[in-house]
PDB file of C-alpha atoms and ligand atoms in Angstrom:
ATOM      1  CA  UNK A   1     104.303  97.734  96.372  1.00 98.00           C
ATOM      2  CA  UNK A   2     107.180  95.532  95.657  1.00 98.00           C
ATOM      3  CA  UNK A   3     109.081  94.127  93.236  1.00 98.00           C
ATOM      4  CA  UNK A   4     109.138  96.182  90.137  1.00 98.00           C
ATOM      5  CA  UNK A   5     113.024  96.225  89.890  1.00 98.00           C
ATOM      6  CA  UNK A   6     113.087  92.613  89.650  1.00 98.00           C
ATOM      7  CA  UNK A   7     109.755  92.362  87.456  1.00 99.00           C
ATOM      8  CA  UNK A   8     112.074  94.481  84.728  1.00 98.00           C
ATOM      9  CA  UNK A   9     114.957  92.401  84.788  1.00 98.00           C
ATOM     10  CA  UNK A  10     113.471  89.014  84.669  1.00 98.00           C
ATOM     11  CA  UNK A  11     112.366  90.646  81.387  1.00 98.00           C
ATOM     12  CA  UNK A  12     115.614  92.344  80.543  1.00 98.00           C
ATOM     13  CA  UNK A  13     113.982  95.377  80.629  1.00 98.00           C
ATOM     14  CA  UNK A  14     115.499  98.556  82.469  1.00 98.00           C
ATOM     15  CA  UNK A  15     114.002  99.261  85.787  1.00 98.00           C
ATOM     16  CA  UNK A  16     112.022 102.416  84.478  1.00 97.00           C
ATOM     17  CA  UNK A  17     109.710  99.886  83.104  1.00 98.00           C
ATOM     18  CA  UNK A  18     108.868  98.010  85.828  1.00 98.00           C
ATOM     19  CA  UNK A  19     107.952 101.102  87.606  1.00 98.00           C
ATOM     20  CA  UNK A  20     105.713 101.970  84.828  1.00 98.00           C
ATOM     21  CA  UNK A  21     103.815  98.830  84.734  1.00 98.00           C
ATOM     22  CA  UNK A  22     103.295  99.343  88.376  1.00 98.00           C
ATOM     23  CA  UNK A  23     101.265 102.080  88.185  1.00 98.00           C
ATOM     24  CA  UNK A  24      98.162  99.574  85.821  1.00 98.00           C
ATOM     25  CA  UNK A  25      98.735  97.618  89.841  1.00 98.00           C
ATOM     26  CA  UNK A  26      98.548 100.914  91.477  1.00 98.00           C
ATOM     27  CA  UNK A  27      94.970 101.963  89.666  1.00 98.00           C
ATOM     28  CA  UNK A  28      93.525  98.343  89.487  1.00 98.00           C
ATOM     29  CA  UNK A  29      94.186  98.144  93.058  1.00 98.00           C
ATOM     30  CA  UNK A  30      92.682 101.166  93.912  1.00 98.00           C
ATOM     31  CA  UNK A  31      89.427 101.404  91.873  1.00 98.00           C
ATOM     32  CA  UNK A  32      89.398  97.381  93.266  1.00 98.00           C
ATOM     33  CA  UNK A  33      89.372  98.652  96.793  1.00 98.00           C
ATOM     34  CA  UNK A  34      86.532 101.595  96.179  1.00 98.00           C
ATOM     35  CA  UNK A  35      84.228  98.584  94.426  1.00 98.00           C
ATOM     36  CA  UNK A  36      84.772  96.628  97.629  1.00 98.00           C
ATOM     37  CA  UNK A  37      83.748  99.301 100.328  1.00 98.00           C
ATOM     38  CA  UNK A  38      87.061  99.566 101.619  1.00 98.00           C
ATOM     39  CA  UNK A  39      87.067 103.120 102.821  1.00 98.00           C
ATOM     40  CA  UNK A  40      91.169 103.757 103.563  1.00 98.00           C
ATOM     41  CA  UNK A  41      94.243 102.383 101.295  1.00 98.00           C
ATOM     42  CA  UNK A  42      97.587 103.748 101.965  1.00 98.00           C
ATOM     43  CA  UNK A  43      99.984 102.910  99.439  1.00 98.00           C
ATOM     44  CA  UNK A  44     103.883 102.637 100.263  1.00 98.00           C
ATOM     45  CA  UNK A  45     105.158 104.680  97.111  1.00 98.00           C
ATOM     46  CA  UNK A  46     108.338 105.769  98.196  1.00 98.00           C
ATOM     47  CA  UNK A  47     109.980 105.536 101.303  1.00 98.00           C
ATOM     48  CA  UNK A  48     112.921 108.014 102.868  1.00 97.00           C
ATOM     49  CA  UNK A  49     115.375 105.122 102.108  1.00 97.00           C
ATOM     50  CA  UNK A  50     114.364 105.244  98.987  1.00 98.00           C
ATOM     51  CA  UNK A  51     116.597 108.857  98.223  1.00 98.00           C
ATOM     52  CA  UNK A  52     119.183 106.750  98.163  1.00 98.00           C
ATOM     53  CA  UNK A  53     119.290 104.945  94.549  1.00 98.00           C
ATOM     54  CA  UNK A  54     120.947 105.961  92.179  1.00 97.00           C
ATOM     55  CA  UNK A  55     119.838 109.815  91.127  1.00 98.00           C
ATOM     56  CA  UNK A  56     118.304 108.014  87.828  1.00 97.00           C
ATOM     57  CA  UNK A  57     116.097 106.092  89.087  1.00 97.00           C
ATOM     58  CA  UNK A  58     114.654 108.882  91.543  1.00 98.00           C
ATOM     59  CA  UNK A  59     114.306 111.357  89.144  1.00 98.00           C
ATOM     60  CA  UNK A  60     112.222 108.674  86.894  1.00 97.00           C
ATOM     61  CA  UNK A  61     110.123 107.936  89.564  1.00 98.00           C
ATOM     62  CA  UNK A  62     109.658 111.334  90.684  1.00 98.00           C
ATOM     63  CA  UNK A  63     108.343 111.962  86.924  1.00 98.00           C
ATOM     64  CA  UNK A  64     105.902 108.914  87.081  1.00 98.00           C
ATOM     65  CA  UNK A  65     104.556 110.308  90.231  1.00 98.00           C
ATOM     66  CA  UNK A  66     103.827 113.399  88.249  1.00 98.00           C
ATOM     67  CA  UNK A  67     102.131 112.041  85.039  1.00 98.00           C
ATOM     68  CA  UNK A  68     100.336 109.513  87.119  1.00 98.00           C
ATOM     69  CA  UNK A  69      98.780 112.153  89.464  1.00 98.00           C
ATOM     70  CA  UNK A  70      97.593 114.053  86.572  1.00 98.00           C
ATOM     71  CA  UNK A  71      96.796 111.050  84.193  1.00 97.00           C
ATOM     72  CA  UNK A  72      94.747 110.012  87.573  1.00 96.00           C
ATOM     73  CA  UNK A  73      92.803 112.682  88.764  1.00 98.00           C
ATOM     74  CA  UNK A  74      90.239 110.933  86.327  1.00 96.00           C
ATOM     75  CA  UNK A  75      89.926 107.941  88.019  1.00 95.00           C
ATOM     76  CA  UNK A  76      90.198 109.766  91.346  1.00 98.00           C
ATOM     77  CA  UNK A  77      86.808 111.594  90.626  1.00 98.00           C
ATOM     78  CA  UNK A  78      84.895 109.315  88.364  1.00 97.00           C
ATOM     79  CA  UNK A  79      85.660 106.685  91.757  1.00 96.00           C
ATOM     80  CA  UNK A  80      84.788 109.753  94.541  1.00 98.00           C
ATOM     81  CA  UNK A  81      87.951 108.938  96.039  1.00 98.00           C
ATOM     82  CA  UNK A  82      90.174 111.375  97.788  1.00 98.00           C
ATOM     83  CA  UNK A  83      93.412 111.594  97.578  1.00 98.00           C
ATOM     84  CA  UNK A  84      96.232 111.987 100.838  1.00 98.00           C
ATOM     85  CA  UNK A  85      99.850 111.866 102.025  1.00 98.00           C
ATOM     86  CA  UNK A  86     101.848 111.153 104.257  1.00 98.00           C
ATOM     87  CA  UNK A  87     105.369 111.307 104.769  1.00 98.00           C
ATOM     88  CA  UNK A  88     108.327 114.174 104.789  1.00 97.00           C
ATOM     89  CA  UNK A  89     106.509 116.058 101.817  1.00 98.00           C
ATOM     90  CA  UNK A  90     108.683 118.527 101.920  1.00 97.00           C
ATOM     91  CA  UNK A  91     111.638 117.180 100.651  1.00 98.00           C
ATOM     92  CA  UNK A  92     109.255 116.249  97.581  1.00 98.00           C
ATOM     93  CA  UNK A  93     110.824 118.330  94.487  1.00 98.00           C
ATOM     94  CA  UNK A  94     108.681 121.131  94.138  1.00 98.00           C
ATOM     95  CA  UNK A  95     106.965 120.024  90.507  1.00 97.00           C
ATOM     96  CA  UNK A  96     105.966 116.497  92.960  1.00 98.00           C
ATOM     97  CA  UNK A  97     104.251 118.790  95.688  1.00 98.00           C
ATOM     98  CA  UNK A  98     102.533 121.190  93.432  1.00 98.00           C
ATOM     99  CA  UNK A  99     100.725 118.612  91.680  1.00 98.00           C
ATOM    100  CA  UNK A 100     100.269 116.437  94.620  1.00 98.00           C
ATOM    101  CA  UNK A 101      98.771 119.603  96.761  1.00 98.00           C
ATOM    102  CA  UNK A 102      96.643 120.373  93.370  1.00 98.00           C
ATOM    103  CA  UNK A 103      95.024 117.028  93.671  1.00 98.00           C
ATOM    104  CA  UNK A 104      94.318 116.538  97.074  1.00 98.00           C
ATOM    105  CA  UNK A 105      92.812 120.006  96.898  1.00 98.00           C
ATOM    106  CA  UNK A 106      90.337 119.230  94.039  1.00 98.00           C
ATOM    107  CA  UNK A 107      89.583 115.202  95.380  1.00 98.00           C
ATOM    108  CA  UNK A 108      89.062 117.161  98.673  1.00 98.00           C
ATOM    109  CA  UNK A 109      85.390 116.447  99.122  1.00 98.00           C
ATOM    110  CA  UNK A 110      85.048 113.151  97.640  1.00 98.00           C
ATOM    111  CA  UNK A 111      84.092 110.453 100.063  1.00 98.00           C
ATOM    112  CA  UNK A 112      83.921 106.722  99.005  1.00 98.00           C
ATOM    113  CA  UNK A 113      87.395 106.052 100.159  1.00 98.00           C
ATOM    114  CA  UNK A 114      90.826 108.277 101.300  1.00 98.00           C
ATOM    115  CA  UNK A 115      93.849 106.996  98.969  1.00 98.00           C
ATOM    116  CA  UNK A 116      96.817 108.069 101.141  1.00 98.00           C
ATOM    117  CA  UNK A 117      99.918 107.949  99.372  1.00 98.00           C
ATOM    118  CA  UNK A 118     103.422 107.439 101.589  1.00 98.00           C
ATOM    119  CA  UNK A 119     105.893 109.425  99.964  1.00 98.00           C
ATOM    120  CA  UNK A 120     109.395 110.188 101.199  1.00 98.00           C
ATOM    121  CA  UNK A 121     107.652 108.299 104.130  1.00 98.00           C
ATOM    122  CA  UNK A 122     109.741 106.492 107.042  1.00 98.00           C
ATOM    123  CA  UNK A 123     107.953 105.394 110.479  1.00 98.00           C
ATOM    124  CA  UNK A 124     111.297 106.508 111.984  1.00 98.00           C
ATOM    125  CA  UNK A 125     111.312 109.906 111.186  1.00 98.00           C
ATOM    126  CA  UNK A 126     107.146 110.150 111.681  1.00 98.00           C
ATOM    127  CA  UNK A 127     107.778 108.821 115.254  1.00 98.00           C
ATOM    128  CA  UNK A 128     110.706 111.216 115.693  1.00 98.00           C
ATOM    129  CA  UNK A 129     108.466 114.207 114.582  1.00 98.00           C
ATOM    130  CA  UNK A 130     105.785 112.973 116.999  1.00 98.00           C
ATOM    131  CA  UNK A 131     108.861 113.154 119.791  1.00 98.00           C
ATOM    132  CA  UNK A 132     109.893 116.694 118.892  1.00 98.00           C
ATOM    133  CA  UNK A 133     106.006 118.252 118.368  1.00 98.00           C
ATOM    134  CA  UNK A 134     104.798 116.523 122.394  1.00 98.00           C
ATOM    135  CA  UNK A 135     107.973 117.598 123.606  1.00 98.00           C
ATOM    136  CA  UNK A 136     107.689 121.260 122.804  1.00 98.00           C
ATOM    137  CA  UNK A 137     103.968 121.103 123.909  1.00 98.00           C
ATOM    138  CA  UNK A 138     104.503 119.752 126.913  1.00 98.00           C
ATOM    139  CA  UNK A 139     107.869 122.774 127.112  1.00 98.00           C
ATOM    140  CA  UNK A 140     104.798 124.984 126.610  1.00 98.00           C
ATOM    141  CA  UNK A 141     102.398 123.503 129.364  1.00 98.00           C
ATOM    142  CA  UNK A 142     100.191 122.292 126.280  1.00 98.00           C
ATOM    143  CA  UNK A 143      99.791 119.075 127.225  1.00 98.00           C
ATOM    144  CA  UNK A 144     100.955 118.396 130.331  1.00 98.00           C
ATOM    145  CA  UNK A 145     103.386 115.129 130.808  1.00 98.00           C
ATOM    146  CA  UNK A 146     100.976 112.520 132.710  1.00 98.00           C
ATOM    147  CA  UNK A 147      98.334 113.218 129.460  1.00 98.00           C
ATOM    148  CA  UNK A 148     100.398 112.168 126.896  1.00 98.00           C
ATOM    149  CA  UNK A 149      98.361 108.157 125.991  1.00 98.00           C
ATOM    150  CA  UNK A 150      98.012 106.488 122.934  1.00 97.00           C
ATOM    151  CA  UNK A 151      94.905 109.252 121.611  1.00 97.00           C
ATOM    152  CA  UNK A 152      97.815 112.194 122.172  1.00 98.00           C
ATOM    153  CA  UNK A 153     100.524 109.881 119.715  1.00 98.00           C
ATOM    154  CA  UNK A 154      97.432 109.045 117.098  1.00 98.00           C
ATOM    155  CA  UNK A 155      96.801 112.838 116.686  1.00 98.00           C
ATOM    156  CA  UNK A 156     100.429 113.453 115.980  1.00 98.00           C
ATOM    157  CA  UNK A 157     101.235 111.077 113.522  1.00 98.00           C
ATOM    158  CA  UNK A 158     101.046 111.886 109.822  1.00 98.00           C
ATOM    159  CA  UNK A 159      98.117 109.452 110.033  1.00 98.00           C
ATOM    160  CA  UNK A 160      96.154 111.340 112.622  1.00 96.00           C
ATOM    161  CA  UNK A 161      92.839 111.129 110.683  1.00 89.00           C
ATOM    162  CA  UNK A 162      93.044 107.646 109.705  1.00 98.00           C
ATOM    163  CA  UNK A 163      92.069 104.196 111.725  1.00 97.00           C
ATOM    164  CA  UNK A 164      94.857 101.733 112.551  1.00 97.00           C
ATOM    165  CA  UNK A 165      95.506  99.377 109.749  1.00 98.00           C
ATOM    166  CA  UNK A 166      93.974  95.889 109.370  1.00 98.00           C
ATOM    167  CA  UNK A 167      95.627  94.286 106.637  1.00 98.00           C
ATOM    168  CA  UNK A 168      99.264  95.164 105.265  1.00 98.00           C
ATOM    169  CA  UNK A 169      99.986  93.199 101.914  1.00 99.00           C
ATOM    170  CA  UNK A 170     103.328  93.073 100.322  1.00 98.00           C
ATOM    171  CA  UNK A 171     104.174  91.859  96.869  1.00 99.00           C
ATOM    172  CA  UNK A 172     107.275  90.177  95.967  1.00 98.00           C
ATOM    173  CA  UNK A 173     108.203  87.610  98.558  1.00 98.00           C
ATOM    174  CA  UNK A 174     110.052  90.098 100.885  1.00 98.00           C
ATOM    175  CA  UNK A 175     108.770  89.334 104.165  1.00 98.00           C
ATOM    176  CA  UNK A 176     109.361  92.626 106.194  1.00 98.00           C
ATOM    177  CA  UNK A 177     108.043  96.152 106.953  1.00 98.00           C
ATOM    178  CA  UNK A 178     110.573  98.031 105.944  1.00 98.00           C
ATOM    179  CA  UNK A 179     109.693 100.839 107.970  1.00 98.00           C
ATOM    180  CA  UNK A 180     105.966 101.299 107.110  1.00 98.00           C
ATOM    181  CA  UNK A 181     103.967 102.822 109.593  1.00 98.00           C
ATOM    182  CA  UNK A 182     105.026 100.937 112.275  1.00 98.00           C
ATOM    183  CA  UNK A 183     102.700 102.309 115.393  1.00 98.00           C
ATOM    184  CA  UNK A 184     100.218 102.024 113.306  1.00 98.00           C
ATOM    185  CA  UNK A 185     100.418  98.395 112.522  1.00 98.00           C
ATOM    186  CA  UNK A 186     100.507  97.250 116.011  1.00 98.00           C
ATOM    187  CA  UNK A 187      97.388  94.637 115.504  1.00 97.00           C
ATOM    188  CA  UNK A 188      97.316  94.318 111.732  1.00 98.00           C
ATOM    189  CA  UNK A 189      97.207  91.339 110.058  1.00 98.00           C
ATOM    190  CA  UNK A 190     100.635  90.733 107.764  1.00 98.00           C
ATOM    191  CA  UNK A 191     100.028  89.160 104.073  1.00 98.00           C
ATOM    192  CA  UNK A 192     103.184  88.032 101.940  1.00 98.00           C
ATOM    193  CA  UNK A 193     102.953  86.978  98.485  1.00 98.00           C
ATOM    194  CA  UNK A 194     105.933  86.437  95.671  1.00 99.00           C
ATOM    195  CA  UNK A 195     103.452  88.083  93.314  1.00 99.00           C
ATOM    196  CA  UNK A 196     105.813  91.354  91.998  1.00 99.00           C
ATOM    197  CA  UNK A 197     103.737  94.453  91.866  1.00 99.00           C
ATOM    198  CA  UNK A 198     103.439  94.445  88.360  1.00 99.00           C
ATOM    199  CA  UNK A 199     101.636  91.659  88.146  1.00 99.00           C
ATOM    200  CA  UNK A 200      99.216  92.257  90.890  1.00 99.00           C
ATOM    201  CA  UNK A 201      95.815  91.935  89.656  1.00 98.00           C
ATOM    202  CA  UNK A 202      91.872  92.445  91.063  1.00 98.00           C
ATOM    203  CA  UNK A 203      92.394  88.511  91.974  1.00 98.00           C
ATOM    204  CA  UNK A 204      95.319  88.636  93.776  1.00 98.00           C
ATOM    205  CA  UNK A 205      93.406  91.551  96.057  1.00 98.00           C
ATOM    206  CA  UNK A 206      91.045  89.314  96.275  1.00 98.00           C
ATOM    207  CA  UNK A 207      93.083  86.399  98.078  1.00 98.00           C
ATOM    208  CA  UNK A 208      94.698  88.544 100.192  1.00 98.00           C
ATOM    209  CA  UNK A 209      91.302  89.825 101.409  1.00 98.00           C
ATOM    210  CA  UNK A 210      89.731  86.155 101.659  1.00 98.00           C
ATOM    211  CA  UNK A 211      92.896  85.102 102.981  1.00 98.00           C
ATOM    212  CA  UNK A 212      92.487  88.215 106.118  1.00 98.00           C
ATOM    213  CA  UNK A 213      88.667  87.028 106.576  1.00 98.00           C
ATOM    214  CA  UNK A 214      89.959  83.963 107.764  1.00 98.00           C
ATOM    215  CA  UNK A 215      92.567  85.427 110.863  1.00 97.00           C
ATOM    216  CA  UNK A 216      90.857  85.652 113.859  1.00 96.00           C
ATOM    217  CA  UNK A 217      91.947  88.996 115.781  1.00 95.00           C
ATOM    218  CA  UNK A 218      91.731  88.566 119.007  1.00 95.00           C
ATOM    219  CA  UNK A 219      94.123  91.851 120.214  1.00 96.00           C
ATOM    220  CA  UNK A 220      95.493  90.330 123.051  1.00 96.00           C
ATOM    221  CA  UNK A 221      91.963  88.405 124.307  1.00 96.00           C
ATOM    222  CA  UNK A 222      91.149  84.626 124.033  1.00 97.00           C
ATOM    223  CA  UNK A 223      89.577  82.871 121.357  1.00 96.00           C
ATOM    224  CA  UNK A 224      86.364  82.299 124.010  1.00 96.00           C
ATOM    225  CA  UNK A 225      86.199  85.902 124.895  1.00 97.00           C
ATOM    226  CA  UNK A 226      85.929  87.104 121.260  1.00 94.00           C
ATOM    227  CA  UNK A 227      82.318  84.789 121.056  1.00 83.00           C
TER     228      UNK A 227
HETATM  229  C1  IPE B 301     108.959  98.964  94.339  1.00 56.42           C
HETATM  230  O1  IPE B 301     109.758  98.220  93.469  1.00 56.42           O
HETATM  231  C2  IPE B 301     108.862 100.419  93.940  1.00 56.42           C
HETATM  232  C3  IPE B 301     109.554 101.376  94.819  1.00 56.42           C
HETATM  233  C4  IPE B 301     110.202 101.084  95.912  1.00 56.42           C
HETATM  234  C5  IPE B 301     109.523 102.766  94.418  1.00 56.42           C
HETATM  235  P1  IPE B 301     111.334  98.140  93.651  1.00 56.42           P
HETATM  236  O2  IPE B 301     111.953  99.234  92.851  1.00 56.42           O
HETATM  237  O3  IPE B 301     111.702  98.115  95.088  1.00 56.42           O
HETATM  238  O4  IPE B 301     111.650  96.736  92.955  1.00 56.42           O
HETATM  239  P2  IPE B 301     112.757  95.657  93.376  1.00 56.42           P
HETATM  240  O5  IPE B 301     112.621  95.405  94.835  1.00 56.42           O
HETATM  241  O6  IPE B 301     114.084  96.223  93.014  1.00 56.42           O
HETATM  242  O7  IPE B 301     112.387  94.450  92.560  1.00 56.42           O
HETATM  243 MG1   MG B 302     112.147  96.642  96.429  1.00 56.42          MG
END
């Protein structure tokens, strides 16, 4: 979810703004994705790079993250959807984890679709927790060294209970990952748009999902093998 910074400014508005108008993107996006069947979104809300603006703007979006989750929990239920995280949630401030923790606990048995939020999330830092938890199993014959496949990484990763990712969009025009769950995007399919975030509607979804209909994934086979 890019581009809210620049959304503001093109409007001479102060960022704060633009983050709030992301969050109509954020719930149109989300109660888009339960219509369609689509039964995982993981949304890139703030990465472990992202401690590193200026205090401002973290505490602002650390307060948005609170009134949306409450203002939300609404939409999360009427929708059945339940809510997750991933990421360093620790380092959260402790008002951010409370309420976070209180709504995954009450969206707990919903089970249209899993909304998993990345927060203080970095693929970096999930892959070097992966490192440190195999190692010390394997230390404590565990697992034992010639075991460790691509099943023993899954079930490590913050993202142990969800599927690999099919389609990654991201708004604004930047064409990177940024450090996004990169194991997990191995085979997805990569969607770029200049749209900013706040102005991300239902439609826009909606090409980027027509758009991914149209890729052929062949994960590593040929065309002829696939029919
Ligand atoms: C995305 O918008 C929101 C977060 C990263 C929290 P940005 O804040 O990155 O907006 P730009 O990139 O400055 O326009
Ligand atoms: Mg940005």
């Amino acid at each position: 979810m890019d581009g809210n910074g620049r959304w503001a400014k093109q409007k001479g508005f102060i960022r704060a703004i633009g983050h709030e108008n992301g969050t109509k993107s954020v719930r149109e996006t989300v109660e888009t994705c339960a219509e369609l069947g689509i039964e995982n979104l993981t949304l890139y809300a703030f990465s472990t790079e992202n401690w590193n603006r200026p205090k401002l703007e973290v505490d602002t979006l650390m307060k948005l993250l609170v009134s949306s989750l409450k203002k939300e929990i609404k939409t999360l239920q009427n929708n059945n959807i339940k809510l997750n995280a991933i990421g360093n949630l620790n380092s959260l401030p402790k008002k951010v984890f409370k309420e976070l923790h209180e709504v995954i606990t009450k969206t707990q048995d919903n089970t249209r679709m899993t909304l998993t939020l990345a927060l203080s999330y970095g693929s970096r830092e999930e892959l070097i927790s992966v490192v440190k938890e195999i190692s010390n199993k394997v230390k404590n014959n565990i697992i034992s060294l010639e075991n460790i496949d691509e099943s023993v990484i899954n079930k490590h990763l913050y993202t142990q209970n969800l599927p690999d990712v099919d389609l990654l969009i991201r708004t604004s025009g930047e064409q990177r990952i940024s450090n996004f769950l990169l194991w997990q995007i191995a085979y997805a399919e990569l969607y770029f748009t200049d749209v900013l975030w706040p102005d991300f509607t239902k439609q826009h979804l909606y090409d980027a999902i027509t758009d991914y209909q149209k890729r052929e994934r062949r994960f590593g086979k040929t065309s002829e093998q696939l029919s």
